[in-house]
């Protein structure tokens, strides 16, 4: 499958059309940004790791009955995926307090929540991806009620599968962000699952093994991505 016209260039990925309207090619970059693009940098090798890790996670999720956009790995940095129209909602699941949740509600990081929570942000860089509830998403016609119900059910199921998978590899799944798209009228999981989009803490030491090392200037950013790759055997 060959790359045709570039459809979209995001902060960490490029998306290309192919000969087939049902298929796109995603190319993962080493570029990293934080705080809505205010902070810019490079994480050497990140594109390869995020491509391979996303491929693995999508395959595992597919096996457990979650429909995803993933078709096949094409190279170190490229994957073939089903063409989707991304729903402009970032879906965030949290198991342990951290990040914007801790900041917004004035709670320290690291508190295990009594049950996982879900929240939505409006995927709009100009607005800084503002938090929004389901009524807002429905009123702005970003998704239908049925799509939102499907997304929530998938997101909690994905959390169960991923939490167990990472714990077996001595990693706590603190929180993560998902994006869904519509392919042939069906909602499917899209985008990526990587240390860019998840918070991973070492089970014993709570060492951060994700993009927070870049966001917060904690050092050893590449080392964290490599450690994840090692524990996932990819
Ligand atoms: P938050 O605590 O900053 O809201 O982040 C929640 C999760 O979402 C965390 O695992 C990192 C991920 N995330 C993204 O994937 N993209 C983003 O732009 C942001 C802000 C967070």
PDB file of C-alpha atoms in Angstrom, residues 17-194:
ATOM      1  CA  UNK A  17      -4.668   8.788   1.966  1.00  0.00           C
ATOM      2  CA  UNK A  18      -4.021   5.578   0.019  1.00  0.00           C
ATOM      3  CA  UNK A  19      -5.353   4.134  -3.242  1.00  0.00           C
ATOM      4  CA  UNK A  20      -8.253   2.754  -1.267  1.00  0.00           C
ATOM      5  CA  UNK A  21     -10.774   5.172   0.222  1.00  0.00           C
ATOM      6  CA  UNK A  22     -11.325   2.781   3.134  1.00  0.00           C
ATOM      7  CA  UNK A  23      -7.676   2.891   4.237  1.00  0.00           C
ATOM      8  CA  UNK A  24      -5.261   5.505   5.600  1.00  0.00           C
ATOM      9  CA  UNK A  25      -1.580   5.320   6.487  1.00  0.00           C
ATOM     10  CA  UNK A  26      -0.454   6.874   9.780  1.00  0.00           C
ATOM     11  CA  UNK A  27       3.154   7.972  10.176  1.00  0.00           C
ATOM     12  CA  UNK A  28       4.400   8.534  13.717  1.00  0.00           C
ATOM     13  CA  UNK A  29       6.891  11.372  14.361  1.00  0.00           C
ATOM     14  CA  UNK A  30       9.419  11.932  17.149  1.00  0.00           C
ATOM     15  CA  UNK A  31       8.027  15.447  17.689  1.00  0.00           C
ATOM     16  CA  UNK A  32       6.589  16.107  21.112  1.00  0.00           C
ATOM     17  CA  UNK A  33       4.511  19.028  22.294  1.00  0.00           C
ATOM     18  CA  UNK A  34       2.826  19.885  25.556  1.00  0.00           C
ATOM     19  CA  UNK A  35       0.461  22.541  26.870  1.00  0.00           C
ATOM     20  CA  UNK A  36      -1.317  22.844  23.522  1.00  0.00           C
ATOM     21  CA  UNK A  37       1.860  23.202  21.544  1.00  0.00           C
ATOM     22  CA  UNK A  38       3.470  25.843  23.795  1.00  0.00           C
ATOM     23  CA  UNK A  39       6.315  23.490  24.685  1.00  0.00           C
ATOM     24  CA  UNK A  40       8.038  21.763  21.787  1.00  0.00           C
ATOM     25  CA  UNK A  41      10.722  19.123  21.590  1.00  0.00           C
ATOM     26  CA  UNK A  42      11.830  15.808  20.224  1.00  0.00           C
ATOM     27  CA  UNK A  43      11.797  12.436  21.917  1.00  0.00           C
ATOM     28  CA  UNK A  44      14.248  10.325  19.939  1.00  0.00           C
ATOM     29  CA  UNK A  45      12.706   7.025  18.907  1.00  0.00           C
ATOM     30  CA  UNK A  46       9.220   7.935  20.146  1.00  0.00           C
ATOM     31  CA  UNK A  47       7.570   7.527  16.738  1.00  0.00           C
ATOM     32  CA  UNK A  48       8.770   3.950  16.435  1.00  0.00           C
ATOM     33  CA  UNK A  49       7.751   3.058  19.993  1.00  0.00           C
ATOM     34  CA  UNK A  50       4.307   4.668  19.729  1.00  0.00           C
ATOM     35  CA  UNK A  51       3.654   2.975  16.379  1.00  0.00           C
ATOM     36  CA  UNK A  52       4.612  -0.467  17.666  1.00  0.00           C
ATOM     37  CA  UNK A  53       2.896  -0.064  21.001  1.00  0.00           C
ATOM     38  CA  UNK A  54      -0.333   1.186  19.423  1.00  0.00           C
ATOM     39  CA  UNK A  55      -0.286  -1.776  17.030  1.00  0.00           C
ATOM     40  CA  UNK A  56       0.094  -4.193  19.945  1.00  0.00           C
ATOM     41  CA  UNK A  57      -2.634  -2.552  22.031  1.00  0.00           C
ATOM     42  CA  UNK A  58      -5.096  -2.393  19.138  1.00  0.00           C
ATOM     43  CA  UNK A  59      -4.476  -6.089  18.360  1.00  0.00           C
ATOM     44  CA  UNK A  60      -5.085  -7.058  21.982  1.00  0.00           C
ATOM     45  CA  UNK A  61      -8.246  -4.966  22.134  1.00  0.00           C
ATOM     46  CA  UNK A  62      -9.555  -6.404  18.845  1.00  0.00           C
ATOM     47  CA  UNK A  63      -9.062  -9.913  20.235  1.00  0.00           C
ATOM     48  CA  UNK A  64     -11.209  -8.895  23.200  1.00  0.00           C
ATOM     49  CA  UNK A  65     -13.996  -7.591  20.965  1.00  0.00           C
ATOM     50  CA  UNK A  66     -13.232  -3.856  20.741  1.00  0.00           C
ATOM     51  CA  UNK A  67     -13.374  -2.628  17.119  1.00  0.00           C
ATOM     52  CA  UNK A  68     -10.338  -0.499  16.220  1.00  0.00           C
ATOM     53  CA  UNK A  69      -8.971   1.242  13.146  1.00  0.00           C
ATOM     54  CA  UNK A  70      -5.801  -0.884  13.108  1.00  0.00           C
ATOM     55  CA  UNK A  71      -5.124  -3.040  10.026  1.00  0.00           C
ATOM     56  CA  UNK A  72      -1.381  -3.787   9.981  1.00  0.00           C
ATOM     57  CA  UNK A  73       2.104  -2.488  10.716  1.00  0.00           C
ATOM     58  CA  UNK A  74       3.803  -1.296   7.525  1.00  0.00           C
ATOM     59  CA  UNK A  75       7.185  -0.215   8.890  1.00  0.00           C
ATOM     60  CA  UNK A  76       8.831   1.036  12.082  1.00  0.00           C
ATOM     61  CA  UNK A  77       6.915   4.307  11.895  1.00  0.00           C
ATOM     62  CA  UNK A  78       3.914   3.501   9.705  1.00  0.00           C
ATOM     63  CA  UNK A  79       0.656   1.647  10.183  1.00  0.00           C
ATOM     64  CA  UNK A  80      -2.202   0.915   7.837  1.00  0.00           C
ATOM     65  CA  UNK A  81      -5.534   1.825   9.409  1.00  0.00           C
ATOM     66  CA  UNK A  82      -9.178   1.994   8.430  1.00  0.00           C
ATOM     67  CA  UNK A  83     -10.224   5.448   7.266  1.00  0.00           C
ATOM     68  CA  UNK A  84     -12.284   7.202   9.925  1.00  0.00           C
ATOM     69  CA  UNK A  85     -13.855  10.530  10.583  1.00  0.00           C
ATOM     70  CA  UNK A  86     -12.592  11.354  14.072  1.00  0.00           C
ATOM     71  CA  UNK A  87     -15.280  12.405  16.542  1.00  0.00           C
ATOM     72  CA  UNK A  88     -13.986  15.657  18.077  1.00  0.00           C
ATOM     73  CA  UNK A  89     -14.037  14.300  21.608  1.00  0.00           C
ATOM     74  CA  UNK A  90     -11.088  13.299  23.754  1.00  0.00           C
ATOM     75  CA  UNK A  91     -12.225  10.540  26.079  1.00  0.00           C
ATOM     76  CA  UNK A  92     -10.248  10.331  29.297  1.00  0.00           C
ATOM     77  CA  UNK A  93     -10.436   7.465  31.758  1.00  0.00           C
ATOM     78  CA  UNK A  94      -8.845   7.823  35.208  1.00  0.00           C
ATOM     79  CA  UNK A  95      -8.002   5.154  37.777  1.00  0.00           C
ATOM     80  CA  UNK A  96      -5.642   7.197  39.965  1.00  0.00           C
ATOM     81  CA  UNK A  97      -5.623  10.964  40.522  1.00  0.00           C
ATOM     82  CA  UNK A  98      -3.059  12.915  38.486  1.00  0.00           C
ATOM     83  CA  UNK A  99      -2.604  15.788  36.067  1.00  0.00           C
ATOM     84  CA  UNK A 100      -5.492  18.110  35.310  1.00  0.00           C
ATOM     85  CA  UNK A 101      -7.846  16.145  37.600  1.00  0.00           C
ATOM     86  CA  UNK A 102      -5.613  16.802  40.611  1.00  0.00           C
ATOM     87  CA  UNK A 103      -5.168  20.424  39.635  1.00  0.00           C
ATOM     88  CA  UNK A 104      -8.857  21.100  38.944  1.00  0.00           C
ATOM     89  CA  UNK A 105     -10.197  19.476  42.099  1.00  0.00           C
ATOM     90  CA  UNK A 106      -7.288  20.280  44.438  1.00  0.00           C
ATOM     91  CA  UNK A 107      -6.397  16.686  45.252  1.00  0.00           C
ATOM     92  CA  UNK A 108      -2.904  15.256  45.455  1.00  0.00           C
ATOM     93  CA  UNK A 109      -1.677  12.907  42.764  1.00  0.00           C
ATOM     94  CA  UNK A 110      -1.664   9.176  43.397  1.00  0.00           C
ATOM     95  CA  UNK A 111      -5.001   8.608  45.142  1.00  0.00           C
ATOM     96  CA  UNK A 112      -6.634   5.427  43.853  1.00  0.00           C
ATOM     97  CA  UNK A 113     -10.193   6.348  42.872  1.00  0.00           C
ATOM     98  CA  UNK A 114     -12.974   4.085  44.219  1.00  0.00           C
ATOM     99  CA  UNK A 115     -14.026   3.445  40.607  1.00  0.00           C
ATOM    100  CA  UNK A 116     -12.774   4.568  37.192  1.00  0.00           C
ATOM    101  CA  UNK A 117     -14.098   7.896  35.900  1.00  0.00           C
ATOM    102  CA  UNK A 118     -14.717   9.133  32.383  1.00  0.00           C
ATOM    103  CA  UNK A 119     -14.555  12.684  31.078  1.00  0.00           C
ATOM    104  CA  UNK A 120     -14.728  14.354  27.692  1.00  0.00           C
ATOM    105  CA  UNK A 121     -12.808  17.247  26.200  1.00  0.00           C
ATOM    106  CA  UNK A 122     -13.765  19.070  23.056  1.00  0.00           C
ATOM    107  CA  UNK A 123     -10.927  18.317  20.625  1.00  0.00           C
ATOM    108  CA  UNK A 124     -10.184  21.854  19.459  1.00  0.00           C
ATOM    109  CA  UNK A 125      -6.653  23.254  19.674  1.00  0.00           C
ATOM    110  CA  UNK A 126      -7.779  26.882  19.284  1.00  0.00           C
ATOM    111  CA  UNK A 127      -9.911  26.488  22.401  1.00  0.00           C
ATOM    112  CA  UNK A 128      -7.319  24.405  24.289  1.00  0.00           C
ATOM    113  CA  UNK A 129      -9.423  21.215  24.341  1.00  0.00           C
ATOM    114  CA  UNK A 130     -11.939  22.399  26.975  1.00  0.00           C
ATOM    115  CA  UNK A 131     -13.590  19.915  29.328  1.00  0.00           C
ATOM    116  CA  UNK A 132     -17.187  19.213  28.352  1.00  0.00           C
ATOM    117  CA  UNK A 133     -20.048  17.049  29.550  1.00  0.00           C
ATOM    118  CA  UNK A 134     -22.270  14.762  27.488  1.00  0.00           C
ATOM    119  CA  UNK A 135     -25.051  17.329  27.230  1.00  0.00           C
ATOM    120  CA  UNK A 136     -22.628  19.848  25.756  1.00  0.00           C
ATOM    121  CA  UNK A 137     -21.349  17.296  23.240  1.00  0.00           C
ATOM    122  CA  UNK A 138     -24.917  16.395  22.255  1.00  0.00           C
ATOM    123  CA  UNK A 139     -26.104  20.009  22.061  1.00  0.00           C
ATOM    124  CA  UNK A 140     -23.153  20.900  19.820  1.00  0.00           C
ATOM    125  CA  UNK A 141     -23.941  17.785  17.759  1.00  0.00           C
ATOM    126  CA  UNK A 142     -20.386  16.461  18.093  1.00  0.00           C
ATOM    127  CA  UNK A 143     -21.773  12.934  18.472  1.00  0.00           C
ATOM    128  CA  UNK A 144     -25.143  11.241  18.850  1.00  0.00           C
ATOM    129  CA  UNK A 145     -26.497   9.880  22.135  1.00  0.00           C
ATOM    130  CA  UNK A 146     -25.991   6.356  20.821  1.00  0.00           C
ATOM    131  CA  UNK A 147     -22.388   7.082  19.834  1.00  0.00           C
ATOM    132  CA  UNK A 148     -21.649   8.535  23.265  1.00  0.00           C
ATOM    133  CA  UNK A 149     -23.113   5.481  25.007  1.00  0.00           C
ATOM    134  CA  UNK A 150     -21.041   3.196  22.765  1.00  0.00           C
ATOM    135  CA  UNK A 151     -17.882   5.221  23.408  1.00  0.00           C
ATOM    136  CA  UNK A 152     -18.364   5.087  27.187  1.00  0.00           C
ATOM    137  CA  UNK A 153     -18.983   1.327  27.164  1.00  0.00           C
ATOM    138  CA  UNK A 154     -15.897   0.718  24.999  1.00  0.00           C
ATOM    139  CA  UNK A 155     -13.750   3.085  27.082  1.00  0.00           C
ATOM    140  CA  UNK A 156     -14.523   1.323  30.387  1.00  0.00           C
ATOM    141  CA  UNK A 157     -14.008  -2.097  28.788  1.00  0.00           C
ATOM    142  CA  UNK A 158     -10.685  -0.925  27.304  1.00  0.00           C
ATOM    143  CA  UNK A 159      -9.685   0.265  30.776  1.00  0.00           C
ATOM    144  CA  UNK A 160     -10.354  -3.180  32.277  1.00  0.00           C
ATOM    145  CA  UNK A 161      -8.304  -4.905  29.586  1.00  0.00           C
ATOM    146  CA  UNK A 162      -5.422  -2.414  29.709  1.00  0.00           C
ATOM    147  CA  UNK A 163      -5.261  -2.162  33.506  1.00  0.00           C
ATOM    148  CA  UNK A 164      -4.760  -5.907  33.797  1.00  0.00           C
ATOM    149  CA  UNK A 165      -2.330  -6.042  30.875  1.00  0.00           C
ATOM    150  CA  UNK A 166      -0.069  -3.345  32.337  1.00  0.00           C
ATOM    151  CA  UNK A 167      -0.234  -4.595  35.911  1.00  0.00           C
ATOM    152  CA  UNK A 168       1.113  -7.937  34.678  1.00  0.00           C
ATOM    153  CA  UNK A 169       4.089  -5.916  33.416  1.00  0.00           C
ATOM    154  CA  UNK A 170       4.509  -4.080  36.748  1.00  0.00           C
ATOM    155  CA  UNK A 171       2.958  -0.886  35.452  1.00  0.00           C
ATOM    156  CA  UNK A 172       0.066   1.042  37.010  1.00  0.00           C
ATOM    157  CA  UNK A 173      -2.314   2.489  34.413  1.00  0.00           C
ATOM    158  CA  UNK A 174      -3.051   5.860  36.020  1.00  0.00           C
ATOM    159  CA  UNK A 175      -5.143   7.424  33.250  1.00  0.00           C
ATOM    160  CA  UNK A 176      -5.331   7.613  29.468  1.00  0.00           C
ATOM    161  CA  UNK A 177      -6.933   9.399  26.549  1.00  0.00           C
ATOM    162  CA  UNK A 178      -8.804   7.736  23.696  1.00  0.00           C
ATOM    163  CA  UNK A 179     -10.200   9.016  20.425  1.00  0.00           C
ATOM    164  CA  UNK A 180     -12.909   7.326  18.421  1.00  0.00           C
ATOM    165  CA  UNK A 181     -13.844   7.634  14.773  1.00  0.00           C
ATOM    166  CA  UNK A 182     -16.657   6.594  12.477  1.00  0.00           C
ATOM    167  CA  UNK A 183     -15.917   4.023   9.756  1.00  0.00           C
ATOM    168  CA  UNK A 184     -18.791   2.820   7.541  1.00  0.00           C
ATOM    169  CA  UNK A 185     -21.261   4.179  10.073  1.00  0.00           C
ATOM    170  CA  UNK A 186     -19.701   2.343  13.040  1.00  0.00           C
ATOM    171  CA  UNK A 187     -17.855   3.841  15.997  1.00  0.00           C
ATOM    172  CA  UNK A 188     -14.361   2.342  16.264  1.00  0.00           C
ATOM    173  CA  UNK A 189     -11.321   3.102  18.399  1.00  0.00           C
ATOM    174  CA  UNK A 190      -8.785   5.254  16.516  1.00  0.00           C
ATOM    175  CA  UNK A 191      -5.735   7.488  17.101  1.00  0.00           C
ATOM    176  CA  UNK A 192      -3.011   5.883  19.272  1.00  0.00           C
ATOM    177  CA  UNK A 193      -2.348   4.237  22.621  1.00  0.00           C
ATOM    178  CA  UNK A 194       1.145   5.119  23.797  1.00  0.00           C
TER     179      UNK A 194
END
